[in-house]
PDB file of C-alpha atoms and ligand atoms in Angstrom:
ATOM      1  CA  MET E   1       1.183  -1.688 -21.253  1.00  0.00           C
ATOM      2  CA  ARG E   2       1.349  -3.335 -17.269  1.00  0.00           C
ATOM      3  CA  ARG E   3      -0.505  -1.256 -14.434  1.00  0.00           C
ATOM      4  CA  LEU E   4       2.146  -0.430 -11.812  1.00  0.00           C
ATOM      5  CA  PHE E   5       2.640   0.178  -8.204  1.00  0.00           C
ATOM      6  CA  VAL E   6       5.769   0.434  -5.791  1.00  0.00           C
ATOM      7  CA  ALA E   7       4.950  -1.300  -2.266  1.00  0.00           C
ATOM      8  CA  VAL E   8       5.956  -2.666   1.041  1.00  0.00           C
ATOM      9  CA  THR E   9       4.501  -5.967   2.085  1.00  0.00           C
ATOM     10  CA  VAL E  10       2.899  -7.098   4.708  1.00  0.00           C
ATOM     11  CA  PRO E  11       4.273 -10.402   6.942  1.00  0.00           C
ATOM     12  CA  GLU E  12       1.976 -14.216   7.521  1.00  0.00           C
ATOM     13  CA  THR E  13       1.471 -12.896  11.060  1.00  0.00           C
ATOM     14  CA  VAL E  14       0.421  -9.314  10.860  1.00  0.00           C
ATOM     15  CA  ARG E  15      -1.683 -10.056   7.819  1.00  0.00           C
ATOM     16  CA  ARG E  16      -3.453 -12.987  10.422  1.00  0.00           C
ATOM     17  CA  HIS E  17      -4.211 -10.307  12.097  1.00  0.00           C
ATOM     18  CA  LEU E  18      -5.566  -7.524   9.612  1.00  0.00           C
ATOM     19  CA  SER E  19      -7.842 -10.418   8.536  1.00  0.00           C
ATOM     20  CA  LEU E  20      -9.480 -10.281  11.921  1.00  0.00           C
ATOM     21  CA  LEU E  21     -11.084  -7.122  10.879  1.00  0.00           C
ATOM     22  CA  ALA E  22     -12.986  -8.083   8.047  1.00  0.00           C
ATOM     23  CA  GLY E  23     -16.465  -8.428   8.533  1.00  0.00           C
ATOM     24  CA  GLY E  24     -19.717  -6.754   9.840  1.00  0.00           C
ATOM     25  CA  ILE E  25     -20.054  -4.268   7.064  1.00  0.00           C
ATOM     26  CA  PRO E  26     -23.108  -4.890   4.380  1.00  0.00           C
ATOM     27  CA  GLY E  27     -21.328  -4.707   0.699  1.00  0.00           C
ATOM     28  CA  ALA E  28     -18.002  -4.043   2.051  1.00  0.00           C
ATOM     29  CA  ARG E  29     -15.299  -6.460  -0.262  1.00  0.00           C
ATOM     30  CA  TRP E  30     -12.349  -6.755   1.795  1.00  0.00           C
ATOM     31  CA  VAL E  31      -8.796  -7.431   0.560  1.00  0.00           C
ATOM     32  CA  ALA E  32      -8.081 -10.813  -0.003  1.00  0.00           C
ATOM     33  CA  ALA E  33      -4.848 -11.631   2.820  1.00  0.00           C
ATOM     34  CA  GLU E  34      -2.607 -12.053   0.491  1.00  0.00           C
ATOM     35  CA  ASN E  35      -2.962  -8.652  -1.589  1.00  0.00           C
ATOM     36  CA  LEU E  36      -2.279  -6.471   2.000  1.00  0.00           C
ATOM     37  CA  HIS E  37       0.297  -4.287   1.226  1.00  0.00           C
ATOM     38  CA  VAL E  38       1.500  -0.573   2.057  1.00  0.00           C
ATOM     39  CA  THR E  39       1.779   1.778  -1.491  1.00  0.00           C
ATOM     40  CA  LEU E  40       4.855   3.689  -1.515  1.00  0.00           C
ATOM     41  CA  ARG E  41       4.230   4.999  -5.011  1.00  0.00           C
ATOM     42  CA  PHE E  42       1.482   4.626  -8.120  1.00  0.00           C
ATOM     43  CA  ILE E  43       2.155   4.164 -11.290  1.00  0.00           C
ATOM     44  CA  GLY E  44       0.022   3.003 -13.002  1.00  0.00           C
ATOM     45  CA  GLU E  45      -0.100   2.095 -17.179  1.00  0.00           C
ATOM     46  CA  VAL E  46       3.193   2.510 -18.658  1.00  0.00           C
ATOM     47  CA  ASP E  47       5.130   0.642 -21.809  1.00  0.00           C
ATOM     48  CA  GLY E  48       7.691  -1.480 -21.680  1.00  0.00           C
ATOM     49  CA  ALA E  49      10.820   0.821 -22.386  1.00  0.00           C
ATOM     50  CA  LEU E  50       9.564   3.296 -19.292  1.00  0.00           C
ATOM     51  CA  GLU E  51       9.038   0.091 -17.256  1.00  0.00           C
ATOM     52  CA  GLN E  52      12.577  -0.587 -17.588  1.00  0.00           C
ATOM     53  CA  ASP E  53      13.415   2.704 -16.447  1.00  0.00           C
ATOM     54  CA  ILE E  54      11.446   2.265 -13.725  1.00  0.00           C
ATOM     55  CA  VAL E  55      13.241  -0.105 -12.895  1.00  0.00           C
ATOM     56  CA  ASP E  56      16.872   0.519 -12.857  1.00  0.00           C
ATOM     57  CA  ALA E  57      15.743   3.562 -11.113  1.00  0.00           C
ATOM     58  CA  LEU E  58      15.028   1.477  -8.478  1.00  0.00           C
ATOM     59  CA  ALA E  59      17.811  -0.428  -8.134  1.00  0.00           C
ATOM     60  CA  GLY E  60      19.811   1.998  -8.250  1.00  0.00           C
ATOM     61  CA  LEU E  61      18.066   3.748  -5.276  1.00  0.00           C
ATOM     62  CA  HIS E  62      20.356   2.981  -2.184  1.00  0.00           C
ATOM     63  CA  GLN E  63      18.056   3.505   1.345  1.00  0.00           C
ATOM     64  CA  PRO E  64      18.336   1.460   5.081  1.00  0.00           C
ATOM     65  CA  GLY E  65      16.050  -0.817   6.295  1.00  0.00           C
ATOM     66  CA  PHE E  66      13.849  -0.377   8.796  1.00  0.00           C
ATOM     67  CA  GLU E  67      10.855  -1.305  11.399  1.00  0.00           C
ATOM     68  CA  ILE E  68       6.832  -0.279  10.851  1.00  0.00           C
ATOM     69  CA  ARG E  69       4.345  -0.692  13.155  1.00  0.00           C
ATOM     70  CA  LEU E  70       0.115  -0.843  11.943  1.00  0.00           C
ATOM     71  CA  GLU E  71      -1.895   1.165  14.450  1.00  0.00           C
ATOM     72  CA  GLY E  72      -5.109   2.665  14.289  1.00  0.00           C
ATOM     73  CA  VAL E  73      -8.150   2.517  10.964  1.00  0.00           C
ATOM     74  CA  GLY E  74     -10.221   4.709   8.993  1.00  0.00           C
ATOM     75  CA  GLN E  75     -11.094   5.343   5.881  1.00  0.00           C
ATOM     76  CA  PHE E  76     -11.060   7.473   2.397  1.00  0.00           C
ATOM     77  CA  GLY E  77     -13.512   8.865   0.612  1.00  0.00           C
ATOM     78  CA  SER E  78     -16.475  11.522   1.018  1.00  0.00           C
ATOM     79  CA  ALA E  79     -18.187  13.249   3.686  1.00  0.00           C
ATOM     80  CA  ALA E  80     -21.217  11.095   2.257  1.00  0.00           C
ATOM     81  CA  SER E  81     -19.436   8.438   0.726  1.00  0.00           C
ATOM     82  CA  VAL E  82     -17.250   5.824   2.028  1.00  0.00           C
ATOM     83  CA  ARG E  83     -14.523   4.799  -0.913  1.00  0.00           C
ATOM     84  CA  SER E  84     -12.193   2.642   1.425  1.00  0.00           C
ATOM     85  CA  LEU E  85     -11.110   1.644   4.843  1.00  0.00           C
ATOM     86  CA  TRP E  86      -7.730   1.117   6.059  1.00  0.00           C
ATOM     87  CA  ALA E  87      -5.130   0.274   9.009  1.00  0.00           C
ATOM     88  CA  GLY E  88      -2.924   3.065   9.732  1.00  0.00           C
ATOM     89  CA  VAL E  89       0.786   2.827   9.744  1.00  0.00           C
ATOM     90  CA  ALA E  90       2.231   4.013  13.127  1.00  0.00           C
ATOM     91  CA  ARG E  91       4.733   7.471  12.644  1.00  0.00           C
ATOM     92  CA  CYS E  92       7.680   6.508  10.936  1.00  0.00           C
ATOM     93  CA  PRO E  93      10.019   9.072   9.560  1.00  0.00           C
ATOM     94  CA  GLU E  94      12.506   6.434   7.678  1.00  0.00           C
ATOM     95  CA  LEU E  95       8.998   4.814   5.534  1.00  0.00           C
ATOM     96  CA  LEU E  96       8.586   8.824   5.009  1.00  0.00           C
ATOM     97  CA  GLN E  97      11.773   9.195   3.809  1.00  0.00           C
ATOM     98  CA  LEU E  98      11.386   5.697   1.603  1.00  0.00           C
ATOM     99  CA  HIS E  99       8.472   7.450  -0.111  1.00  0.00           C
ATOM    100  CA  ARG E 100      10.018  10.565  -0.828  1.00  0.00           C
ATOM    101  CA  ALA E 101      13.096   8.320  -2.530  1.00  0.00           C
ATOM    102  CA  VAL E 102      10.721   6.090  -4.542  1.00  0.00           C
ATOM    103  CA  HIS E 103       8.403   8.676  -5.674  1.00  0.00           C
ATOM    104  CA  ARG E 104      11.344  11.106  -7.055  1.00  0.00           C
ATOM    105  CA  ALA E 105      13.402   8.040  -8.685  1.00  0.00           C
ATOM    106  CA  VAL E 106      10.129   7.520 -10.709  1.00  0.00           C
ATOM    107  CA  SER E 107       8.996  10.628 -11.262  1.00  0.00           C
ATOM    108  CA  LEU E 108      12.342  10.650 -12.661  1.00  0.00           C
ATOM    109  CA  ALA E 109      12.360   7.948 -14.849  1.00  0.00           C
ATOM    110  CA  GLY E 110       9.234   9.820 -17.044  1.00  0.00           C
ATOM    111  CA  ALA E 111       6.637   7.797 -14.263  1.00  0.00           C
ATOM    112  CA  PRO E 112       3.128   9.697 -14.577  1.00  0.00           C
ATOM    113  CA  ALA E 113       2.391  12.160 -11.752  1.00  0.00           C
ATOM    114  CA  ASP E 114       0.745  11.096  -8.604  1.00  0.00           C
ATOM    115  CA  ARG E 115      -0.046  13.949  -6.806  1.00  0.00           C
ATOM    116  CA  ARG E 116      -2.176  12.369  -3.926  1.00  0.00           C
ATOM    117  CA  LYS E 117      -0.560  13.190  -0.491  1.00  0.00           C
ATOM    118  CA  PHE E 118       1.081  10.229   0.607  1.00  0.00           C
ATOM    119  CA  VAL E 119      -0.363   8.756   3.748  1.00  0.00           C
ATOM    120  CA  PRO E 120       1.168   5.644   4.776  1.00  0.00           C
ATOM    121  CA  HIS E 121      -1.527   2.829   4.835  1.00  0.00           C
ATOM    122  CA  VAL E 122      -3.279  -0.745   3.669  1.00  0.00           C
ATOM    123  CA  THR E 123      -6.125  -0.971   2.321  1.00  0.00           C
ATOM    124  CA  LEU E 124      -8.734  -3.333   4.299  1.00  0.00           C
ATOM    125  CA  ALA E 125     -11.925  -3.088   1.937  1.00  0.00           C
ATOM    126  CA  ARG E 126     -13.569  -1.283  -0.872  1.00  0.00           C
ATOM    127  CA  LEU E 127     -16.636  -0.066  -0.373  1.00  0.00           C
ATOM    128  CA  LYS E 128     -19.161   1.682  -2.848  1.00  0.00           C
ATOM    129  CA  ARG E 129     -22.113   3.930  -2.654  1.00  0.00           C
ATOM    130  CA  THR E 130     -21.519   3.767   1.976  1.00  0.00           C
ATOM    131  CA  GLY E 131     -22.726   6.400   4.212  1.00  0.00           C
ATOM    132  CA  PRO E 132     -20.465   7.035   7.069  1.00  0.00           C
ATOM    133  CA  GLN E 133     -22.865   6.034   9.373  1.00  0.00           C
ATOM    134  CA  THR E 134     -22.918   2.776   8.377  1.00  0.00           C
ATOM    135  CA  VAL E 135     -18.743   2.264   8.776  1.00  0.00           C
ATOM    136  CA  ALA E 136     -19.064   4.189  12.154  1.00  0.00           C
ATOM    137  CA  GLY E 137     -19.076   1.019  14.208  1.00  0.00           C
ATOM    138  CA  TRP E 138     -16.374  -0.251  12.752  1.00  0.00           C
ATOM    139  CA  LEU E 139     -14.472   2.226  13.040  1.00  0.00           C
ATOM    140  CA  GLY E 140     -14.795   2.403  16.879  1.00  0.00           C
ATOM    141  CA  ALA E 141     -14.719  -1.450  17.291  1.00  0.00           C
ATOM    142  CA  GLN E 142     -11.161  -1.046  15.801  1.00  0.00           C
ATOM    143  CA  ALA E 143     -10.261   1.906  16.704  1.00  0.00           C
ATOM    144  CA  ARG E 144      -7.736   0.322  19.317  1.00  0.00           C
ATOM    145  CA  PHE E 145      -5.947  -2.012  16.352  1.00  0.00           C
ATOM    146  CA  ARG E 146      -2.358  -1.905  16.669  1.00  0.00           C
ATOM    147  CA  SER E 147      -0.233  -4.696  14.989  1.00  0.00           C
ATOM    148  CA  THR E 148       3.557  -6.109  15.944  1.00  0.00           C
ATOM    149  CA  ALA E 149       6.451  -4.233  14.506  1.00  0.00           C
ATOM    150  CA  PHE E 150       7.539  -5.993  11.854  1.00  0.00           C
ATOM    151  CA  PRO E 151      10.920  -5.540   9.963  1.00  0.00           C
ATOM    152  CA  VAL E 152      10.758  -3.995   6.366  1.00  0.00           C
ATOM    153  CA  THR E 153      13.947  -4.881   4.545  1.00  0.00           C
ATOM    154  CA  GLU E 154      12.939  -4.564   0.954  1.00  0.00           C
ATOM    155  CA  PHE E 155      10.300  -2.593  -1.416  1.00  0.00           C
ATOM    156  CA  VAL E 156       8.485  -4.131  -4.364  1.00  0.00           C
ATOM    157  CA  LEU E 157       7.586  -3.717  -7.946  1.00  0.00           C
ATOM    158  CA  PHE E 158       3.980  -4.919  -8.802  1.00  0.00           C
ATOM    159  CA  GLU E 159       1.597  -5.669 -11.548  1.00  0.00           C
ATOM    160  CA  SER E 160      -1.934  -4.661 -11.280  1.00  0.00           C
ATOM    161  CA  ARG E 161      -3.991  -6.394 -13.468  1.00  0.00           C
ATOM    162  CA  LEU E 162      -7.802  -5.302 -12.562  1.00  0.00           C
ATOM    163  CA  GLY E 163     -10.705  -7.947 -11.934  1.00  0.00           C
ATOM    164  CA  ARG E 164     -14.323  -7.822 -11.738  1.00  0.00           C
ATOM    165  CA  GLU E 165     -14.621  -8.373  -8.459  1.00  0.00           C
ATOM    166  CA  ALA E 166     -10.651  -7.742  -7.557  1.00  0.00           C
ATOM    167  CA  ALA E 167      -7.304  -7.407  -8.096  1.00  0.00           C
ATOM    168  CA  HIS E 168      -4.484  -9.075  -9.128  1.00  0.00           C
ATOM    169  CA  TYR E 169      -1.712  -8.409  -7.671  1.00  0.00           C
ATOM    170  CA  THR E 170       2.363 -10.338  -9.005  1.00  0.00           C
ATOM    171  CA  PRO E 171       5.238  -9.238  -7.995  1.00  0.00           C
ATOM    172  CA  LEU E 172       7.857  -7.777 -10.508  1.00  0.00           C
ATOM    173  CA  ALA E 173      10.667  -6.794  -8.984  1.00  0.00           C
ATOM    174  CA  GLU E 174      11.934  -6.688  -5.342  1.00  0.00           C
ATOM    175  CA  PHE E 175      14.613  -4.135  -4.111  1.00  0.00           C
ATOM    176  CA  PRO E 176      15.745  -4.935  -0.890  1.00  0.00           C
ATOM    177  CA  LEU E 177      16.989  -2.181   1.752  1.00  0.00           C
ATOM    178  CA  HIS E 178      20.327  -1.719   3.604  1.00  0.00           C
ATOM    179  CA  GLU E 179      21.751  -1.973   6.117  1.00  0.00           C
ATOM    180  CA  ARG E 180      22.133   1.094   8.698  1.00  0.00           C
TER     181      ARG E 180
HETATM  182  O1  3AM A 201      -2.460   0.710  -1.304  1.00  0.00           O
HETATM  183  P1  3AM A 201      -3.711   0.985  -2.312  1.00  0.00           P
HETATM  184  O2  3AM A 201      -4.768  -0.496  -2.019  1.00  0.00           O
HETATM  185  O3  3AM A 201      -4.577   1.938  -1.236  1.00  0.00           O
HETATM  186  O4  3AM A 201      -6.092   2.696  -4.859  1.00  0.00           O
HETATM  187  C1  3AM A 201      -4.722   1.789  -5.204  1.00  0.00           C
HETATM  188  C2  3AM A 201      -3.844   0.993  -4.301  1.00  0.00           C
HETATM  189  O5  3AM A 201      -4.076   1.956  -2.953  1.00  0.00           O
HETATM  190  C3  3AM A 201      -3.468   2.944  -5.782  1.00  0.00           C
HETATM  191  O6  3AM A 201      -2.684   2.481  -5.508  1.00  0.00           O
HETATM  192  C4  3AM A 201      -2.615   1.332  -5.022  1.00  0.00           C
HETATM  193  C5  3AM A 201      -2.298  -0.119  -5.910  1.00  0.00           C
HETATM  194  O7  3AM A 201      -3.357  -0.522  -6.755  1.00  0.00           O
HETATM  195  N1  3AM A 201      -4.594   3.611  -7.187  1.00  0.00           N
HETATM  196  C6  3AM A 201      -5.086   2.755  -8.160  1.00  0.00           C
HETATM  197  N2  3AM A 201      -5.324   4.117  -8.956  1.00  0.00           N
HETATM  198  C7  3AM A 201      -4.761   5.271  -8.323  1.00  0.00           C
HETATM  199  C8  3AM A 201      -4.146   6.295  -8.858  1.00  0.00           C
HETATM  200  N3  3AM A 201      -5.044   6.755 -10.272  1.00  0.00           N
HETATM  201  C9  3AM A 201      -3.934   4.821  -7.226  1.00  0.00           C
HETATM  202  N4  3AM A 201      -3.478   5.453  -6.609  1.00  0.00           N
HETATM  203  C10 3AM A 201      -3.254   7.052  -6.921  1.00  0.00           C
HETATM  204  N5  3AM A 201      -3.486   7.895  -7.990  1.00  0.00           N
END
């Protein structure tokens, strides 16, 4: 069994820009620059046969390439406890369309459901038992974050192996997007 997810990767220049946001929050575990990505669909643990069906389903998609820009920051978690900090993605109908197509394809292939609402983002840090007041200063200081726009020319199926400190992501297959 492998734990899978589908994501869009972020180019080196933008990852470098994002890594400037790391710091200033006690106890935060900052995501390593090479692991920064926009998840399109979390899949979870699947066996080899289902993985092959998912790869075939993704290979059958014919979606156009587009540009995105990262903009703003936010948090996930409850009112009492912040779970993660992220950079947002500026409004992008093509990314939502790609998400819908990937979501539908892997669901039809038989992947476990993922009912979370899609909020496009790049996770920057994971936190434990952190109150909102601890991150308020960081959120305020980074509110005006804005990356350069960059082209999305493919999406990637990743394996995620959970380590004690951080997850290890391995690209398993890349799926090109197409010219309009
Ligand atoms: O893109 P990010 O880092 O926000 O949080 C996990 C990570 O999201 C998310 O899938 C991405 C790759 O691991 N994830 C992990 N478990 C999940 C679950 N059960 C999940 N998303 C939805 N449901």
